[in-house]
PDB file of C-alpha atoms and ligand atoms in Angstrom:
ATOM      1  CA  MET A   1      11.798  -2.403   4.443  1.00  0.00           C
ATOM      2  CA  LYS A   2       9.977  -2.583   1.030  1.00  0.00           C
ATOM      3  CA  LYS A   3       8.949   0.982  -0.687  1.00  0.00           C
ATOM      4  CA  PHE A   4       5.386   0.527  -0.438  1.00  0.00           C
ATOM      5  CA  ASN A   5       5.298  -1.063   2.494  1.00  0.00           C
ATOM      6  CA  ASN A   6       1.542   0.294   4.785  1.00  0.00           C
ATOM      7  CA  LYS A   7      -0.119   2.246   2.142  1.00  0.00           C
ATOM      8  CA  LEU A   8      -2.806   0.702   0.988  1.00  0.00           C
ATOM      9  CA  ALA A   9      -3.288   0.319  -2.741  1.00  0.00           C
ATOM     10  CA  ILE A  10      -6.824   0.702  -4.576  1.00  0.00           C
ATOM     11  CA  VAL A  11      -6.464  -1.163  -8.042  1.00  0.00           C
ATOM     12  CA  THR A  12      -9.560  -1.531 -10.500  1.00  0.00           C
ATOM     13  CA  GLY A  13      -9.885  -3.466 -12.475  1.00  0.00           C
ATOM     14  CA  GLY A  14      -7.344  -5.682 -10.732  1.00  0.00           C
ATOM     15  CA  ASN A  15      -8.488  -9.721 -12.411  1.00  0.00           C
ATOM     16  CA  SER A  16      -6.113  -8.860 -15.515  1.00  0.00           C
ATOM     17  CA  GLY A  17      -4.432  -7.927 -18.298  1.00  0.00           C
ATOM     18  CA  ILE A  18      -2.009  -4.418 -16.947  1.00  0.00           C
ATOM     19  CA  GLY A  19      -3.983  -4.188 -13.620  1.00  0.00           C
ATOM     20  CA  TYR A  20      -3.323  -7.917 -12.561  1.00  0.00           C
ATOM     21  CA  ALA A  21       0.338  -7.569 -13.228  1.00  0.00           C
ATOM     22  CA  ALA A  22       0.728  -4.028 -11.619  1.00  0.00           C
ATOM     23  CA  ALA A  23      -1.711  -5.424  -7.790  1.00  0.00           C
ATOM     24  CA  LYS A  24       1.555  -8.040  -8.311  1.00  0.00           C
ATOM     25  CA  GLU A  25       4.143  -5.343  -8.361  1.00  0.00           C
ATOM     26  CA  LEU A  26       2.202  -3.555  -5.503  1.00  0.00           C
ATOM     27  CA  ILE A  27       2.723  -6.731  -3.859  1.00  0.00           C
ATOM     28  CA  ALA A  28       5.790  -7.343  -3.997  1.00  0.00           C
ATOM     29  CA  GLN A  29       6.972  -3.966  -2.702  1.00  0.00           C
ATOM     30  CA  GLY A  30       5.572  -4.559   0.583  1.00  0.00           C
ATOM     31  CA  ALA A  31       1.409  -2.309  -0.347  1.00  0.00           C
ATOM     32  CA  ASN A  32      -1.635  -3.766   0.844  1.00  0.00           C
ATOM     33  CA  VAL A  33      -3.353  -4.367  -2.061  1.00  0.00           C
ATOM     34  CA  ILE A  34      -7.573  -4.400  -2.798  1.00  0.00           C
ATOM     35  CA  ILE A  35      -8.151  -5.016  -6.595  1.00  0.00           C
ATOM     36  CA  THR A  36     -11.662  -4.991  -7.817  1.00  0.00           C
ATOM     37  CA  GLY A  37     -13.661  -6.513 -10.630  1.00  0.00           C
ATOM     38  CA  ARG A  38     -17.261  -7.319 -11.834  1.00  0.00           C
ATOM     39  CA  ARG A  39     -16.417 -11.918 -12.509  1.00  0.00           C
ATOM     40  CA  LYS A  40     -16.948 -12.053  -8.574  1.00  0.00           C
ATOM     41  CA  GLU A  41     -14.818 -15.966  -9.746  1.00  0.00           C
ATOM     42  CA  ALA A  42     -12.188 -14.259 -11.441  1.00  0.00           C
ATOM     43  CA  VAL A  43     -11.708 -11.498  -8.272  1.00  0.00           C
ATOM     44  CA  GLU A  44     -11.112 -14.077  -5.064  1.00  0.00           C
ATOM     45  CA  LYS A  45      -9.533 -16.047  -7.597  1.00  0.00           C
ATOM     46  CA  ALA A  46      -6.685 -13.490  -8.533  1.00  0.00           C
ATOM     47  CA  ALA A  47      -6.436 -11.257  -5.566  1.00  0.00           C
ATOM     48  CA  ALA A  48      -5.882 -15.942  -3.755  1.00  0.00           C
ATOM     49  CA  GLU A  49      -3.359 -15.538  -6.531  1.00  0.00           C
ATOM     50  CA  LEU A  50      -1.312 -11.898  -5.684  1.00  0.00           C
ATOM     51  CA  GLY A  51      -2.589 -12.093  -1.861  1.00  0.00           C
ATOM     52  CA  ALA A  52      -4.702  -9.514  -2.293  1.00  0.00           C
ATOM     53  CA  ILE A  53      -7.446  -8.493  -1.179  1.00  0.00           C
ATOM     54  CA  PRO A  54     -10.894  -8.882  -3.125  1.00  0.00           C
ATOM     55  CA  PHE A  55     -13.731  -5.884  -4.317  1.00  0.00           C
ATOM     56  CA  ILE A  56     -16.791  -6.682  -6.380  1.00  0.00           C
ATOM     57  CA  ALA A  57     -17.523  -3.916  -7.335  1.00  0.00           C
ATOM     58  CA  ASP A  58     -18.569  -2.615 -11.385  1.00  0.00           C
ATOM     59  CA  GLN A  59     -16.380   0.314 -11.952  1.00  0.00           C
ATOM     60  CA  SER A  60     -19.979   1.770 -13.613  1.00  0.00           C
ATOM     61  CA  SER A  61     -21.977   1.748 -11.069  1.00  0.00           C
ATOM     62  CA  LEU A  62     -21.910   4.834  -7.925  1.00  0.00           C
ATOM     63  CA  GLU A  63     -23.191   2.400  -5.632  1.00  0.00           C
ATOM     64  CA  ASP A  64     -21.072   0.356  -6.216  1.00  0.00           C
ATOM     65  CA  ILE A  65     -18.229   3.114  -5.866  1.00  0.00           C
ATOM     66  CA  GLU A  66     -19.646   4.466  -2.272  1.00  0.00           C
ATOM     67  CA  LEU A  67     -19.516   0.984  -0.545  1.00  0.00           C
ATOM     68  CA  LEU A  68     -16.267   0.475  -2.056  1.00  0.00           C
ATOM     69  CA  LYS A  69     -15.359   3.595   0.146  1.00  0.00           C
ATOM     70  CA  SER A  70     -17.160   3.113   2.769  1.00  0.00           C
ATOM     71  CA  GLU A  71     -15.227  -0.571   3.386  1.00  0.00           C
ATOM     72  CA  VAL A  72     -11.697   1.302   2.950  1.00  0.00           C
ATOM     73  CA  GLU A  73     -12.643   4.079   5.323  1.00  0.00           C
ATOM     74  CA  ARG A  74     -13.716   1.570   7.841  1.00  0.00           C
ATOM     75  CA  GLN A  75     -10.767  -1.202   7.354  1.00  0.00           C
ATOM     76  CA  PHE A  76      -7.705   1.616   6.607  1.00  0.00           C
ATOM     77  CA  GLY A  77      -9.158   5.370   6.684  1.00  0.00           C
ATOM     78  CA  LYS A  78      -7.173   6.265   3.737  1.00  0.00           C
ATOM     79  CA  ILE A  79      -5.623   5.492   0.839  1.00  0.00           C
ATOM     80  CA  ASP A  80      -2.653   5.730  -0.576  1.00  0.00           C
ATOM     81  CA  ILE A  81      -1.948   4.504  -4.360  1.00  0.00           C
ATOM     82  CA  LEU A  82      -5.558   4.768  -6.202  1.00  0.00           C
ATOM     83  CA  PHE A  83      -4.751   3.570  -9.136  1.00  0.00           C
ATOM     84  CA  ILE A  84      -7.855   3.200 -11.362  1.00  0.00           C
ATOM     85  CA  ASN A  85      -7.477   0.960 -14.597  1.00  0.00           C
ATOM     86  CA  ALA A  86     -10.785  -0.346 -15.372  1.00  0.00           C
ATOM     87  CA  GLY A  87     -11.654   0.037 -19.073  1.00  0.00           C
ATOM     88  CA  VAL A  88     -13.600  -2.113 -22.128  1.00  0.00           C
ATOM     89  CA  THR A  89     -12.911  -0.922 -25.159  1.00  0.00           C
ATOM     90  CA  GLY A  90     -16.502  -1.505 -27.051  1.00  0.00           C
ATOM     91  CA  SER A  91     -17.344  -2.664 -29.755  1.00  0.00           C
ATOM     92  CA  ILE A  92     -15.323  -1.958 -33.021  1.00  0.00           C
ATOM     93  CA  MET A  93     -17.661   0.352 -35.405  1.00  0.00           C
ATOM     94  CA  PRO A  94     -18.232   3.233 -38.011  1.00  0.00           C
ATOM     95  CA  ILE A  95     -19.569   6.088 -36.297  1.00  0.00           C
ATOM     96  CA  GLU A  96     -22.001   5.625 -39.291  1.00  0.00           C
ATOM     97  CA  ASN A  97     -23.913   2.107 -36.814  1.00  0.00           C
ATOM     98  CA  MET A  98     -22.462   3.002 -33.451  1.00  0.00           C
ATOM     99  CA  ASP A  99     -25.842   1.718 -31.516  1.00  0.00           C
ATOM    100  CA  VAL A 100     -26.514   3.782 -27.950  1.00  0.00           C
ATOM    101  CA  GLU A 101     -25.398   0.921 -25.286  1.00  0.00           C
ATOM    102  CA  ASN A 102     -22.296   0.047 -26.423  1.00  0.00           C
ATOM    103  CA  PHE A 103     -21.950   3.788 -26.917  1.00  0.00           C
ATOM    104  CA  ASP A 104     -22.974   4.345 -22.874  1.00  0.00           C
ATOM    105  CA  GLN A 105     -21.874   1.007 -21.643  1.00  0.00           C
ATOM    106  CA  VAL A 106     -18.224   2.271 -22.888  1.00  0.00           C
ATOM    107  CA  MET A 107     -18.461   5.276 -21.827  1.00  0.00           C
ATOM    108  CA  ASN A 108     -19.873   4.387 -17.777  1.00  0.00           C
ATOM    109  CA  ILE A 109     -17.205   2.084 -17.754  1.00  0.00           C
ATOM    110  CA  ASN A 110     -14.094   4.229 -18.883  1.00  0.00           C
ATOM    111  CA  PHE A 111     -15.510   7.887 -18.767  1.00  0.00           C
ATOM    112  CA  ARG A 112     -18.548   8.663 -15.931  1.00  0.00           C
ATOM    113  CA  GLY A 113     -17.262   4.809 -13.453  1.00  0.00           C
ATOM    114  CA  ALA A 114     -14.219   5.936 -13.764  1.00  0.00           C
ATOM    115  CA  TYR A 115     -14.532   9.954 -12.704  1.00  0.00           C
ATOM    116  CA  PHE A 116     -17.256   8.995 -10.026  1.00  0.00           C
ATOM    117  CA  THR A 117     -14.234   6.740  -8.479  1.00  0.00           C
ATOM    118  CA  LEU A 118     -11.716   9.279  -8.392  1.00  0.00           C
ATOM    119  CA  SER A 119     -14.521  11.643  -7.344  1.00  0.00           C
ATOM    120  CA  LYS A 120     -16.016   9.229  -4.293  1.00  0.00           C
ATOM    121  CA  LEU A 121     -12.611   8.624  -3.254  1.00  0.00           C
ATOM    122  CA  THR A 122     -10.547  11.953  -3.407  1.00  0.00           C
ATOM    123  CA  PRO A 123     -11.812  13.054   0.785  1.00  0.00           C
ATOM    124  CA  LEU A 124     -10.279   9.745   1.253  1.00  0.00           C
ATOM    125  CA  LEU A 125      -6.454  10.856  -0.535  1.00  0.00           C
ATOM    126  CA  TYR A 126      -4.118  12.963   2.019  1.00  0.00           C
ATOM    127  CA  GLU A 127      -0.688  14.972   1.410  1.00  0.00           C
ATOM    128  CA  GLY A 128       0.939  11.950  -0.755  1.00  0.00           C
ATOM    129  CA  SER A 129      -1.446  10.578  -1.773  1.00  0.00           C
ATOM    130  CA  SER A 130      -0.752   9.336  -6.223  1.00  0.00           C
ATOM    131  CA  VAL A 131      -3.566   8.645  -8.201  1.00  0.00           C
ATOM    132  CA  ILE A 132      -2.690   6.915 -11.583  1.00  0.00           C
ATOM    133  CA  PHE A 133      -5.332   7.003 -14.371  1.00  0.00           C
ATOM    134  CA  LEU A 134      -4.822   3.900 -16.861  1.00  0.00           C
ATOM    135  CA  SER A 135      -5.134   5.127 -20.363  1.00  0.00           C
ATOM    136  CA  SER A 136      -4.366   4.685 -23.367  1.00  0.00           C
ATOM    137  CA  ILE A 137      -2.322   6.629 -27.129  1.00  0.00           C
ATOM    138  CA  VAL A 138      -5.987   6.340 -28.115  1.00  0.00           C
ATOM    139  CA  ALA A 139      -6.869   9.526 -26.366  1.00  0.00           C
ATOM    140  CA  SER A 140      -4.478  10.875 -29.199  1.00  0.00           C
ATOM    141  CA  THR A 141      -4.733   8.806 -32.894  1.00  0.00           C
ATOM    142  CA  TYR A 142      -8.346   9.003 -34.950  1.00  0.00           C
ATOM    143  CA  LYS A 143      -8.448   5.592 -36.064  1.00  0.00           C
ATOM    144  CA  PRO A 144     -11.339   4.642 -37.922  1.00  0.00           C
ATOM    145  CA  ASN A 145     -14.667   1.948 -36.411  1.00  0.00           C
ATOM    146  CA  SER A 146     -12.766   3.169 -32.727  1.00  0.00           C
ATOM    147  CA  SER A 147     -14.550   6.397 -32.237  1.00  0.00           C
ATOM    148  CA  VAL A 148     -16.093   5.529 -28.155  1.00  0.00           C
ATOM    149  CA  TYR A 149     -13.603   3.728 -26.443  1.00  0.00           C
ATOM    150  CA  GLN A 150     -10.904   6.901 -27.948  1.00  0.00           C
ATOM    151  CA  ALA A 151     -13.526   9.492 -27.122  1.00  0.00           C
ATOM    152  CA  SER A 152     -13.529   7.758 -22.973  1.00  0.00           C
ATOM    153  CA  LYS A 153     -10.081   7.586 -23.687  1.00  0.00           C
ATOM    154  CA  ALA A 154      -9.407  11.315 -24.631  1.00  0.00           C
ATOM    155  CA  ALA A 155     -12.272  12.178 -21.427  1.00  0.00           C
ATOM    156  CA  LEU A 156     -10.171  10.240 -18.797  1.00  0.00           C
ATOM    157  CA  ASN A 157      -6.445  12.532 -19.381  1.00  0.00           C
ATOM    158  CA  SER A 158      -8.847  15.433 -19.651  1.00  0.00           C
ATOM    159  CA  ILE A 159     -10.388  14.767 -16.123  1.00  0.00           C
ATOM    160  CA  ALA A 160      -7.022  13.336 -15.247  1.00  0.00           C
ATOM    161  CA  LYS A 161      -5.535  17.266 -15.837  1.00  0.00           C
ATOM    162  CA  THR A 162      -7.763  18.898 -13.951  1.00  0.00           C
ATOM    163  CA  ALA A 163      -8.022  16.487 -10.890  1.00  0.00           C
ATOM    164  CA  ALA A 164      -3.835  17.347 -10.488  1.00  0.00           C
ATOM    165  CA  ALA A 165      -4.349  20.442 -10.968  1.00  0.00           C
ATOM    166  CA  GLU A 166      -7.630  21.108  -8.796  1.00  0.00           C
ATOM    167  CA  LEU A 167      -5.553  17.794  -5.781  1.00  0.00           C
ATOM    168  CA  ALA A 168      -2.219  19.998  -5.805  1.00  0.00           C
ATOM    169  CA  PRO A 169      -2.327  22.053  -2.888  1.00  0.00           C
ATOM    170  CA  LYS A 170      -2.625  18.714  -1.116  1.00  0.00           C
ATOM    171  CA  LYS A 171       0.501  17.328  -2.310  1.00  0.00           C
ATOM    172  CA  ILE A 172      -1.705  14.841  -4.238  1.00  0.00           C
ATOM    173  CA  ARG A 173      -0.097  14.101  -7.541  1.00  0.00           C
ATOM    174  CA  VAL A 174      -2.274  12.664 -10.699  1.00  0.00           C
ATOM    175  CA  ASN A 175      -0.861  11.363 -13.226  1.00  0.00           C
ATOM    176  CA  MET A 176      -2.003   9.232 -16.383  1.00  0.00           C
ATOM    177  CA  ILE A 177      -0.272   6.646 -18.578  1.00  0.00           C
ATOM    178  CA  SER A 178      -0.977   6.053 -22.165  1.00  0.00           C
ATOM    179  CA  PRO A 179      -0.076   2.214 -23.810  1.00  0.00           C
ATOM    180  CA  GLY A 180      -0.082   1.700 -27.068  1.00  0.00           C
ATOM    181  CA  PRO A 181      -1.039  -2.517 -27.567  1.00  0.00           C
ATOM    182  CA  ILE A 182      -0.595  -4.371 -24.666  1.00  0.00           C
ATOM    183  CA  GLN A 183      -1.013  -8.358 -24.792  1.00  0.00           C
ATOM    184  CA  THR A 184      -3.921  -9.015 -22.079  1.00  0.00           C
ATOM    185  CA  GLU A 185      -7.615 -10.212 -22.487  1.00  0.00           C
ATOM    186  CA  ILE A 186      -8.451  -6.805 -24.557  1.00  0.00           C
ATOM    187  CA  MET A 187      -9.184  -7.965 -27.217  1.00  0.00           C
ATOM    188  CA  SER A 188     -10.506 -11.090 -26.729  1.00  0.00           C
ATOM    189  CA  LYS A 189     -13.169  -9.914 -24.299  1.00  0.00           C
ATOM    190  CA  ALA A 190     -14.020  -7.268 -27.274  1.00  0.00           C
ATOM    191  CA  GLY A 191     -15.834 -10.510 -28.735  1.00  0.00           C
ATOM    192  CA  LEU A 192     -12.754 -10.822 -31.660  1.00  0.00           C
ATOM    193  CA  ASP A 193     -11.880 -14.534 -32.269  1.00  0.00           C
ATOM    194  CA  LYS A 194      -8.390 -16.010 -32.103  1.00  0.00           C
ATOM    195  CA  GLU A 195      -8.018 -16.172 -35.833  1.00  0.00           C
ATOM    196  CA  THR A 196      -8.858 -12.217 -36.201  1.00  0.00           C
ATOM    197  CA  LEU A 197      -7.003 -11.837 -32.841  1.00  0.00           C
ATOM    198  CA  LYS A 198      -3.521 -12.901 -34.056  1.00  0.00           C
ATOM    199  CA  ASN A 199      -3.626 -11.927 -37.236  1.00  0.00           C
ATOM    200  CA  LEU A 200      -4.231  -8.239 -35.186  1.00  0.00           C
ATOM    201  CA  ASN A 201      -1.361  -8.691 -33.055  1.00  0.00           C
ATOM    202  CA  ASN A 202       0.920 -10.262 -36.450  1.00  0.00           C
ATOM    203  CA  ASN A 203       0.037  -6.509 -37.610  1.00  0.00           C
ATOM    204  CA  LEU A 204      -0.049  -4.199 -34.984  1.00  0.00           C
ATOM    205  CA  THR A 205       3.344  -6.061 -34.202  1.00  0.00           C
ATOM    206  CA  ALA A 206       4.484  -4.668 -37.556  1.00  0.00           C
ATOM    207  CA  GLN A 207       3.384  -1.809 -37.266  1.00  0.00           C
ATOM    208  CA  ILE A 208       6.317  -1.053 -34.072  1.00  0.00           C
ATOM    209  CA  PRO A 209       9.179   0.423 -34.989  1.00  0.00           C
ATOM    210  CA  LEU A 210       9.829  -1.824 -31.562  1.00  0.00           C
ATOM    211  CA  LYS A 211       9.002  -5.010 -33.389  1.00  0.00           C
ATOM    212  CA  LYS A 212       7.426  -5.941 -30.477  1.00  0.00           C
ATOM    213  CA  MET A 213       4.289  -6.116 -28.063  1.00  0.00           C
ATOM    214  CA  GLY A 214       4.135  -5.121 -24.538  1.00  0.00           C
ATOM    215  CA  THR A 215       3.810  -6.598 -21.519  1.00  0.00           C
ATOM    216  CA  ALA A 216       1.752  -5.838 -18.922  1.00  0.00           C
ATOM    217  CA  GLU A 217       4.695  -6.289 -16.727  1.00  0.00           C
ATOM    218  CA  GLU A 218       6.130  -3.224 -17.886  1.00  0.00           C
ATOM    219  CA  VAL A 219       3.352  -0.896 -17.848  1.00  0.00           C
ATOM    220  CA  ALA A 220       2.732  -2.364 -14.316  1.00  0.00           C
ATOM    221  CA  GLN A 221       6.269  -0.611 -14.204  1.00  0.00           C
ATOM    222  CA  LEU A 222       5.269   2.376 -14.481  1.00  0.00           C
ATOM    223  CA  VAL A 223       2.412   2.046 -12.319  1.00  0.00           C
ATOM    224  CA  THR A 224       4.877   1.743  -9.147  1.00  0.00           C
ATOM    225  CA  TYR A 225       7.323   4.358 -10.941  1.00  0.00           C
ATOM    226  CA  LEU A 226       4.770   7.211 -10.837  1.00  0.00           C
ATOM    227  CA  ALA A 227       2.961   5.477  -7.275  1.00  0.00           C
ATOM    228  CA  ASP A 228       6.578   6.377  -5.486  1.00  0.00           C
ATOM    229  CA  ASN A 229       6.971  10.101  -3.908  1.00  0.00           C
ATOM    230  CA  SER A 230      11.112   9.895  -3.316  1.00  0.00           C
ATOM    231  CA  ILE A 231      11.069   8.889  -7.700  1.00  0.00           C
ATOM    232  CA  SER A 232       8.305  10.678  -8.722  1.00  0.00           C
ATOM    233  CA  GLY A 233       7.703  13.271  -6.840  1.00  0.00           C
ATOM    234  CA  PHE A 234       7.649  16.629  -9.255  1.00  0.00           C
ATOM    235  CA  ILE A 235       5.746  14.628 -11.278  1.00  0.00           C
ATOM    236  CA  THR A 236       2.274  15.462 -11.915  1.00  0.00           C
ATOM    237  CA  GLY A 237      -0.538  15.783 -14.671  1.00  0.00           C
ATOM    238  CA  THR A 238       2.191  13.952 -16.795  1.00  0.00           C
ATOM    239  CA  GLU A 239       0.269  11.554 -19.599  1.00  0.00           C
ATOM    240  CA  ILE A 240       3.322   9.056 -19.406  1.00  0.00           C
ATOM    241  CA  VAL A 241       3.600   7.201 -23.003  1.00  0.00           C
ATOM    242  CA  ILE A 242       4.404   3.449 -23.220  1.00  0.00           C
ATOM    243  CA  ASP A 243       4.158   2.249 -26.171  1.00  0.00           C
ATOM    244  CA  GLY A 244       7.396   1.250 -28.839  1.00  0.00           C
ATOM    245  CA  GLY A 245       7.157   3.949 -30.443  1.00  0.00           C
ATOM    246  CA  ILE A 246       3.796   2.992 -32.549  1.00  0.00           C
ATOM    247  CA  THR A 247       2.987   6.981 -32.142  1.00  0.00           C
ATOM    248  CA  LEU A 248       6.156   8.385 -34.009  1.00  0.00           C
TER     249      LEU A 248
HETATM  250  N1  NAP B 301      -4.551  -4.053 -23.413  1.00  0.00           N
HETATM  251  C1  NAP B 301      -3.248  -3.191 -24.492  1.00  0.00           C
HETATM  252  O1  NAP B 301      -3.511  -3.115 -25.504  1.00  0.00           O
HETATM  253  C2  NAP B 301      -4.486  -1.520 -23.682  1.00  0.00           C
HETATM  254  C3  NAP B 301      -3.743  -0.834 -24.152  1.00  0.00           C
HETATM  255  C4  NAP B 301      -4.209   0.815 -24.045  1.00  0.00           C
HETATM  256  C5  NAP B 301      -4.891   1.091 -22.727  1.00  0.00           C
HETATM  257  N2  NAP B 301      -5.407   0.673 -22.140  1.00  0.00           N
HETATM  258  C6  NAP B 301      -6.451   0.193 -20.585  1.00  0.00           C
HETATM  259  O2  NAP B 301      -6.004  -0.260 -20.271  1.00  0.00           O
HETATM  260  C7  NAP B 301      -7.074  -1.171 -19.232  1.00  0.00           C
HETATM  261  C8  NAP B 301      -6.801  -1.884 -18.488  1.00  0.00           C
HETATM  262  O3  NAP B 301      -6.834  -3.472 -20.140  1.00  0.00           O
HETATM  263  P1  NAP B 301      -6.160  -4.954 -20.314  1.00  0.00           P
HETATM  264  O4  NAP B 301      -5.969  -4.501 -21.512  1.00  0.00           O
HETATM  265  O5  NAP B 301      -5.594  -5.392 -18.548  1.00  0.00           O
HETATM  266  O6  NAP B 301      -7.784  -5.585 -20.511  1.00  0.00           O
HETATM  267  P2  NAP B 301      -8.007  -7.235 -18.936  1.00  0.00           P
HETATM  268  O7  NAP B 301      -6.775  -7.414 -19.006  1.00  0.00           O
HETATM  269  O8  NAP B 301      -8.871  -7.025 -20.079  1.00  0.00           O
HETATM  270  O9  NAP B 301      -7.743  -6.174 -17.969  1.00  0.00           O
HETATM  271  C9  NAP B 301      -9.286  -5.176 -17.858  1.00  0.00           C
HETATM  272  C10 NAP B 301      -9.843  -5.475 -16.154  1.00  0.00           C
HETATM  273  O10 NAP B 301     -10.861  -4.694 -15.927  1.00  0.00           O
HETATM  274  C11 NAP B 301     -11.656  -4.224 -15.732  1.00  0.00           C
HETATM  275  N3  NAP B 301     -13.246  -4.540 -15.427  1.00  0.00           N
HETATM  276  C12 NAP B 301     -13.789  -4.519 -17.528  1.00  0.00           C
HETATM  277  N4  NAP B 301     -14.854  -3.619 -17.005  1.00  0.00           N
HETATM  278  C13 NAP B 301     -15.107  -3.515 -15.202  1.00  0.00           C
HETATM  279  C14 NAP B 301     -16.357  -3.384 -14.764  1.00  0.00           C
HETATM  280  N5  NAP B 301     -17.717  -2.386 -15.187  1.00  0.00           N
HETATM  281  N6  NAP B 301     -16.121  -2.169 -13.649  1.00  0.00           N
HETATM  282  C15 NAP B 301     -15.313  -3.111 -12.426  1.00  0.00           C
HETATM  283  N7  NAP B 301     -13.691  -4.173 -13.635  1.00  0.00           N
HETATM  284  C16 NAP B 301     -14.488  -3.949 -15.197  1.00  0.00           C
HETATM  285  C17 NAP B 301     -12.403  -6.985 -15.835  1.00  0.00           C
HETATM  286  O11 NAP B 301     -12.568  -7.474 -14.872  1.00  0.00           O
HETATM  287  P3  NAP B 301     -13.878  -8.392 -14.686  1.00  0.00           P
HETATM  288  O12 NAP B 301     -13.960  -7.866 -16.461  1.00  0.00           O
HETATM  289  O13 NAP B 301     -14.249  -8.597 -14.405  1.00  0.00           O
HETATM  290  O14 NAP B 301     -14.514  -6.431 -14.686  1.00  0.00           O
HETATM  291  C18 NAP B 301     -10.237  -6.811 -15.346  1.00  0.00           C
HETATM  292  O15 NAP B 301      -9.722  -6.766 -14.706  1.00  0.00           O
HETATM  293  C19 NAP B 301      -8.114  -0.509 -19.828  1.00  0.00           C
HETATM  294  O16 NAP B 301      -8.718   0.571 -19.462  1.00  0.00           O
HETATM  295  C20 NAP B 301      -7.145  -0.165 -20.907  1.00  0.00           C
HETATM  296  O17 NAP B 301      -8.866   0.674 -21.999  1.00  0.00           O
HETATM  297  C21 NAP B 301      -5.174  -1.906 -22.333  1.00  0.00           C
END
């Protein structure tokens, strides 16, 4: 008997990076997993590789969130593990040059979308369910040129803690995972070319006390830890940092 047998997990943004690795680990431990994402082909390809259920949904769209809710309600009736992971960095630029489109896109996906994913899916959570938000160490760091991304993750931490307080009476736990630099596609999606990306990775690695980037699989292990009531059943409202020591 695997530990997540008969459990339903939803992983938003499950077609690449941390979401993909978390879905893989949850499935390996017996869970039924729905992965979401915007790109139909990528979501369906990942779902086929993983043995997951694909659901094309934009986390920033309330309509898509409602559709996801109806589908989960119809097929499963409840959610055991809700991993709200989808996110983007948006453009890197100083506050002075920030454009409204970039501000809205990042906030709509990382904050508003995550907020309403939790809000709309809460009726399907029950005693023993675990909600995990994928935040970032940037939620509490203030580096130049990343104001909106940083603010979106700080806002995420705020709602995660309020949700932990609101849902505790129902014995539903809500926690955050805040990674430092993890090797995924996120920075290339932000428009950085190969050379810039390589330099950025080298720079980051030099700054990280453990002298390596983290892996999506290492973060996935934390997801299954927080999802498992038998080992993390007394942990709620907590932010777990996984960053190789870079915030020391
Ligand atoms: N990598 C890092 O160093 C790092 C560090 C700290 C925190 N994080 C956070 O970790 C999370 C996962 O990022 P990652 O590094 O694994 O990057 P990734 O490989 O780019 O994965 C991001 C996932 O989110 C999905 N996504 C993006 N916007 C979406 C939207 N509007 N609706 C639905 N899905 C959406 C993407 O799929 P589609 O493109 O198909 O929609 C993809 O599956 C993000 O919240 C990110 O902020 C990453």
